[in-house]
Tab-separated table of N, CA and C in Angstrom:
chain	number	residue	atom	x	y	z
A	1	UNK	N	9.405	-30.892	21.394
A	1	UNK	CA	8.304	-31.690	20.896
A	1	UNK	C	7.734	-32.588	22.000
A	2	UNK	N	8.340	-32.880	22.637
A	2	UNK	CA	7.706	-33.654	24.341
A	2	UNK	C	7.056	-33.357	25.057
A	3	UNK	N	7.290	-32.032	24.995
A	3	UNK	CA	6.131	-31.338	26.289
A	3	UNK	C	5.349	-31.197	25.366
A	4	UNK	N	5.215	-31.127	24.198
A	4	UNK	CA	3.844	-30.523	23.197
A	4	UNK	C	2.821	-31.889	23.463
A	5	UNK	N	3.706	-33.321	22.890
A	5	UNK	CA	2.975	-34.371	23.299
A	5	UNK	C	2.702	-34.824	24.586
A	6	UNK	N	3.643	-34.417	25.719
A	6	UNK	CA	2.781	-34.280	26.867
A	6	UNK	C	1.517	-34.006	27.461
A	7	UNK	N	1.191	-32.100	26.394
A	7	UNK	CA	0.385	-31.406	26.480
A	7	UNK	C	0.428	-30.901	27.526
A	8	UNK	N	1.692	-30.270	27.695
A	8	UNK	CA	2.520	-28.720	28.725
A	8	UNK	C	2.707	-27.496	27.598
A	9	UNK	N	2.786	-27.849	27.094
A	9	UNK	CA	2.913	-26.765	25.638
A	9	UNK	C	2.244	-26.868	24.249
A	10	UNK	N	2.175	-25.727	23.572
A	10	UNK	CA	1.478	-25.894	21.915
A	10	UNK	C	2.409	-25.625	21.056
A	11	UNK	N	1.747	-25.769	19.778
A	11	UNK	CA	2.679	-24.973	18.616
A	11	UNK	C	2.954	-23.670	19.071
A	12	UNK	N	1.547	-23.079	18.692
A	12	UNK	CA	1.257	-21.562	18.862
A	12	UNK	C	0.331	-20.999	19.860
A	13	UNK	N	1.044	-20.041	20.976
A	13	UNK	CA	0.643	-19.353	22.026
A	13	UNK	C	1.511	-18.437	22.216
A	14	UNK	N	1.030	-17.991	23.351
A	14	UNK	CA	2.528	-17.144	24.486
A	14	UNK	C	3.776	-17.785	24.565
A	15	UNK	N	5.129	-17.208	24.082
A	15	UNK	CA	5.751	-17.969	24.935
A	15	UNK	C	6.218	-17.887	25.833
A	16	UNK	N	6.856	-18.840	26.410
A	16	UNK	CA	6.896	-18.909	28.280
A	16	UNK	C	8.052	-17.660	28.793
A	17	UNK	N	7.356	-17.389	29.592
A	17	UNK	CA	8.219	-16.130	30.145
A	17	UNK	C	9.347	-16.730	31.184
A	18	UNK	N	10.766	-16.005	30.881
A	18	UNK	CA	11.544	-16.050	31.888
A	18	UNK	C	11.595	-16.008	33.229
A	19	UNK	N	12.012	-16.291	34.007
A	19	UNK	CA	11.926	-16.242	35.586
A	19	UNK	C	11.547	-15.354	36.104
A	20	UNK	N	12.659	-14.119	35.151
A	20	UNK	CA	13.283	-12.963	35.745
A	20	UNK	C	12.271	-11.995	35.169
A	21	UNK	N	10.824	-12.282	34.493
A	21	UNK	CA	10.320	-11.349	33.772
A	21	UNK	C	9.171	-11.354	34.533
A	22	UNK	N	8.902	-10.197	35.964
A	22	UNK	CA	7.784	-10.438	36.854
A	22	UNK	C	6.489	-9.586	35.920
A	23	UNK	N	7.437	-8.689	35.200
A	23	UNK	CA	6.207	-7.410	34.532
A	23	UNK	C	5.542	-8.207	33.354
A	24	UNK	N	5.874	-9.162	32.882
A	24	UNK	CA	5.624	-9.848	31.732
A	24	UNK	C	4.785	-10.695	32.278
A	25	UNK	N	4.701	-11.630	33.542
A	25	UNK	CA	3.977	-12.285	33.817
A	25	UNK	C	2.910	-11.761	34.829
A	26	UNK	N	2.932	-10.661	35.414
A	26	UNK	CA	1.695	-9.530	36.075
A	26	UNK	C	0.935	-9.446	35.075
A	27	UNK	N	1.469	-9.029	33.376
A	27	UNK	CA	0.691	-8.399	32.809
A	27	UNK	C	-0.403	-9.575	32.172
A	28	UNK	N	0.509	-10.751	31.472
A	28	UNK	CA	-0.477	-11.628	31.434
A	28	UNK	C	-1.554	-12.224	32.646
A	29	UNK	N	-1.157	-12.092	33.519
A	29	UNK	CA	-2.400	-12.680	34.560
A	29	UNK	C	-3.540	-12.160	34.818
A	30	UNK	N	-2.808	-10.481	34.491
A	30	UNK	CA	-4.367	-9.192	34.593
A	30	UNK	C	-5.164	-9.220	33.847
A	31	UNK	N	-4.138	-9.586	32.334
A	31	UNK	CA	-5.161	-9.875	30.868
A	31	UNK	C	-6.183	-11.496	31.407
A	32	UNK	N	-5.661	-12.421	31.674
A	32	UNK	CA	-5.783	-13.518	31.609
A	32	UNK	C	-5.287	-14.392	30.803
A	33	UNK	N	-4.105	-14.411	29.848
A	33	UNK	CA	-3.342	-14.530	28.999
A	33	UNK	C	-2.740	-15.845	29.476
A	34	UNK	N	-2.180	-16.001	31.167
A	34	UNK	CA	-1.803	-17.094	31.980
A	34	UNK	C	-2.794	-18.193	31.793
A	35	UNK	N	-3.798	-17.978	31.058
A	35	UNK	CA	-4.720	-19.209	31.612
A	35	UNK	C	-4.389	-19.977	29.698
A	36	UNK	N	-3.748	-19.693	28.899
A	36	UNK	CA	-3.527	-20.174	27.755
A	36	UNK	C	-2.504	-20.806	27.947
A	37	UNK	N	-1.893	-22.343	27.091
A	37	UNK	CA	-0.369	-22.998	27.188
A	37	UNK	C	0.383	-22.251	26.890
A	38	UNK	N	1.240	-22.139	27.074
A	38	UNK	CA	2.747	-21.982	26.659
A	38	UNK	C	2.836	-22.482	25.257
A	39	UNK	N	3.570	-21.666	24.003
A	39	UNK	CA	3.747	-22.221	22.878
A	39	UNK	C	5.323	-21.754	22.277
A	40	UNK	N	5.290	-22.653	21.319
A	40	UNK	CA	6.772	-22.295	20.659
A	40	UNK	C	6.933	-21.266	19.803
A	41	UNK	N	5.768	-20.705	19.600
A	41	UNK	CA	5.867	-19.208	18.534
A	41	UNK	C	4.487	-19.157	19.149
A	42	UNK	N	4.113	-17.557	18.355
A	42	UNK	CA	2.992	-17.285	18.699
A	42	UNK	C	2.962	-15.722	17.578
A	43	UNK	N	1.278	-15.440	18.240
A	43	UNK	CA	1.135	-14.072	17.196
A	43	UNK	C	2.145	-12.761	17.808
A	44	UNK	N	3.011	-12.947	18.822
A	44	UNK	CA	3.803	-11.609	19.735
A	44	UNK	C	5.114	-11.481	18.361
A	45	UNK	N	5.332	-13.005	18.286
A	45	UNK	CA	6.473	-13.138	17.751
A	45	UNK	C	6.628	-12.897	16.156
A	46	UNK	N	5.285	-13.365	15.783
A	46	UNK	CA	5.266	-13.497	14.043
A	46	UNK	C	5.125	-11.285	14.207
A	47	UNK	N	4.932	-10.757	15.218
A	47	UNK	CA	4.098	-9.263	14.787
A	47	UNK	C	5.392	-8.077	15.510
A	48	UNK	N	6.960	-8.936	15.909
A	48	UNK	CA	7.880	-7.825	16.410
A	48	UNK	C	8.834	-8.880	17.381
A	49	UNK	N	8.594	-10.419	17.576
A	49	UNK	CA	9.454	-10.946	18.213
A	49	UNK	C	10.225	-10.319	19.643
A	50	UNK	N	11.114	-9.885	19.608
A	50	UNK	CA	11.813	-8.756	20.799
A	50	UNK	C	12.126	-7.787	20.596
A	51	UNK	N	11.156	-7.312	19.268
A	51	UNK	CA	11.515	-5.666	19.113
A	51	UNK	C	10.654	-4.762	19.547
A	52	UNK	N	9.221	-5.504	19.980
A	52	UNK	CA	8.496	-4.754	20.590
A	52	UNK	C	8.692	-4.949	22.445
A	53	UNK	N	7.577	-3.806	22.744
A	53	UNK	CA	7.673	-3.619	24.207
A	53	UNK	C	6.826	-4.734	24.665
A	54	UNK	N	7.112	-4.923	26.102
A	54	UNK	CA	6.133	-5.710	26.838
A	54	UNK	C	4.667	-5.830	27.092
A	55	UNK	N	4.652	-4.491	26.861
A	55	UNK	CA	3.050	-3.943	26.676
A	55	UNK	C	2.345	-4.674	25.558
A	56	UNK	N	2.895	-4.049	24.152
A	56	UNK	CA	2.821	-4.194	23.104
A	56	UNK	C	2.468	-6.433	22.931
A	57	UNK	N	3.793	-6.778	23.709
A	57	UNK	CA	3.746	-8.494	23.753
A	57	UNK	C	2.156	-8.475	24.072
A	58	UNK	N	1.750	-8.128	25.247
A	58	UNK	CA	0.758	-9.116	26.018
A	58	UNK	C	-0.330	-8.331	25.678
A	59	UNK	N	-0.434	-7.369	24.559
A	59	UNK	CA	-1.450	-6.922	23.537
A	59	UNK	C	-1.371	-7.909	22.706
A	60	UNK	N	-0.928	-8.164	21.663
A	60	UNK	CA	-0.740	-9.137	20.882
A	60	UNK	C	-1.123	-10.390	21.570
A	61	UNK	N	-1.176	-11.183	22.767
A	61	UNK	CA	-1.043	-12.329	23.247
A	61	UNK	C	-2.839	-12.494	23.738
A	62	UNK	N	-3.165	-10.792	24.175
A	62	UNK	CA	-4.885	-11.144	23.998
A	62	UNK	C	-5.541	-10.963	23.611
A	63	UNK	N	-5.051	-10.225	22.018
A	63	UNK	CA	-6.041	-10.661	20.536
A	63	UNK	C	-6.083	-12.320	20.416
A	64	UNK	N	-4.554	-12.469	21.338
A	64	UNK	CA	-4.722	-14.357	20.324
A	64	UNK	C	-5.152	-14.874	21.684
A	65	UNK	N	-5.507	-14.580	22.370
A	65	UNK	CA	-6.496	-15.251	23.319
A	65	UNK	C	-7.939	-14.950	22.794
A	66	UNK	N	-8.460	-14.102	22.362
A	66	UNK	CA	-9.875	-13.320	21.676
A	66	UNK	C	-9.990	-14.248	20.548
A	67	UNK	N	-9.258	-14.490	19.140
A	67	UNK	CA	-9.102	-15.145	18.495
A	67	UNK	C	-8.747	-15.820	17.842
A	68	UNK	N	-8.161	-17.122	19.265
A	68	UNK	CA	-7.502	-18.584	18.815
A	68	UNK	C	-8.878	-19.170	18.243
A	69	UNK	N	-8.108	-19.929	17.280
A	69	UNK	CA	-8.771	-20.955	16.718
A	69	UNK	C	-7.959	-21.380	15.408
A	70	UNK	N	-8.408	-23.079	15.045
A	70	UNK	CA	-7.686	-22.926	14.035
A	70	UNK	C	-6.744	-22.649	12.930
A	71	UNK	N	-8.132	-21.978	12.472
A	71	UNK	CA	-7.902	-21.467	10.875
A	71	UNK	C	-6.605	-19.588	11.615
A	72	UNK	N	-6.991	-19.583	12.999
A	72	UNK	CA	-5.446	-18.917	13.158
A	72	UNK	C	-4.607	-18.704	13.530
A	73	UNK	N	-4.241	-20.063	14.351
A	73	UNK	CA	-3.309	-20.923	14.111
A	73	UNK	C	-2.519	-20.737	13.051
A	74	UNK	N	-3.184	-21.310	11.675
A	74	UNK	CA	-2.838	-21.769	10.254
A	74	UNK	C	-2.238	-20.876	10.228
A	75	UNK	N	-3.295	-19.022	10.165
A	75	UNK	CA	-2.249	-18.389	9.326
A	75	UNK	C	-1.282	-17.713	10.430
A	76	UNK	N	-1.245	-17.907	11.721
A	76	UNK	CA	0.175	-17.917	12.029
A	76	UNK	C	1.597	-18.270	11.486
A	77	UNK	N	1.000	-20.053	11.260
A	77	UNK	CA	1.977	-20.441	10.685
A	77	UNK	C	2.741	-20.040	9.480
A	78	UNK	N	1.672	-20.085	8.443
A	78	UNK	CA	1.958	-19.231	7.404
A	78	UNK	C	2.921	-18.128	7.283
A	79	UNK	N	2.580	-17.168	8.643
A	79	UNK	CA	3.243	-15.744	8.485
A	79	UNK	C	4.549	-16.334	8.856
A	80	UNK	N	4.840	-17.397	9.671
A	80	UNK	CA	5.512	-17.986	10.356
A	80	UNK	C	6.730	-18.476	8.954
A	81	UNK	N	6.429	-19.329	8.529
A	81	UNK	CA	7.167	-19.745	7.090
A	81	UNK	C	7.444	-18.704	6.143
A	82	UNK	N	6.632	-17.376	5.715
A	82	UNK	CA	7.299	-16.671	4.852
A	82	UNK	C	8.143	-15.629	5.378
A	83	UNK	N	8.094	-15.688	6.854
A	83	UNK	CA	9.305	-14.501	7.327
A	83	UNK	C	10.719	-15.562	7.620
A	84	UNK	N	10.179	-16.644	8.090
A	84	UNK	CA	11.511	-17.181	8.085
A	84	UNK	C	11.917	-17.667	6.586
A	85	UNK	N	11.530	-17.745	5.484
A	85	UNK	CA	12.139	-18.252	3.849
A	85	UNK	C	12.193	-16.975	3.746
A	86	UNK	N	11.812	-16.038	3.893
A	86	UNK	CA	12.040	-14.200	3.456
A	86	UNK	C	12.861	-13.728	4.385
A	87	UNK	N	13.114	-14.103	5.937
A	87	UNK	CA	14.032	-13.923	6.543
A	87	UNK	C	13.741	-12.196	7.144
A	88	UNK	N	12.415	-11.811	7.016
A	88	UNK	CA	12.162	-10.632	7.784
A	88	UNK	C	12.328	-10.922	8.928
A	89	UNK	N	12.465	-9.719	9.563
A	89	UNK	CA	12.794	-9.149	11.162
A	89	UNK	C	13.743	-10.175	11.658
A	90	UNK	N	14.519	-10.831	11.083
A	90	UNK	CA	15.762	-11.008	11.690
A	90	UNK	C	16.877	-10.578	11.671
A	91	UNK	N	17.351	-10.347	13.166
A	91	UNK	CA	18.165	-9.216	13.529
A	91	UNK	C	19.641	-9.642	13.898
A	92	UNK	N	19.516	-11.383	14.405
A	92	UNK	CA	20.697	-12.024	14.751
A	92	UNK	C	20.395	-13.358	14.180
């Protein structure tokens, strides 16, 4: 919550790639995906979390660069709350 109020990070974006993940962060920079914050969930995660491919991530990451806003945000969140009270796609 610190860096959010800092404003180093959001709710909902990309989230931050590992050190060790050069293909993950090539791919966002080609998209332009790098130029969005860092967030604590995002649409990659509400749509396959780490079950999808990398590809697949930084597809997902520039629809939600195409269409952040708001109202989708919201229903991020949304999808966000009924998979975790429904407990879909969790695997561990």
């Amino acid at each position: 919550m610190i860096t959010i109020i800092k404003g180093e990070m959001v709710f909902f974006g990309p989230r931050p790639a590992l050190y060790n993940q050069e293909d993950l962060m090539a791919l966002r920079v080609a998209d332009n995906v790098h130029t969005l914050k860092p967030g604590i969930s995002g649409w990659a995660q509400v749509n396959g979390r780490d079950e999808i491919s990398i590809e697949e991530k930084v597809a997902y990451e520039v629809e939600y660069l195409k269409r952040k806003s708001f109202l989708f945000d919201l229903k991020i969140c949304i999808l966000i709350f009924t998979k975790v009270v429904g407990r879909h796609d969790v695997k561990h």
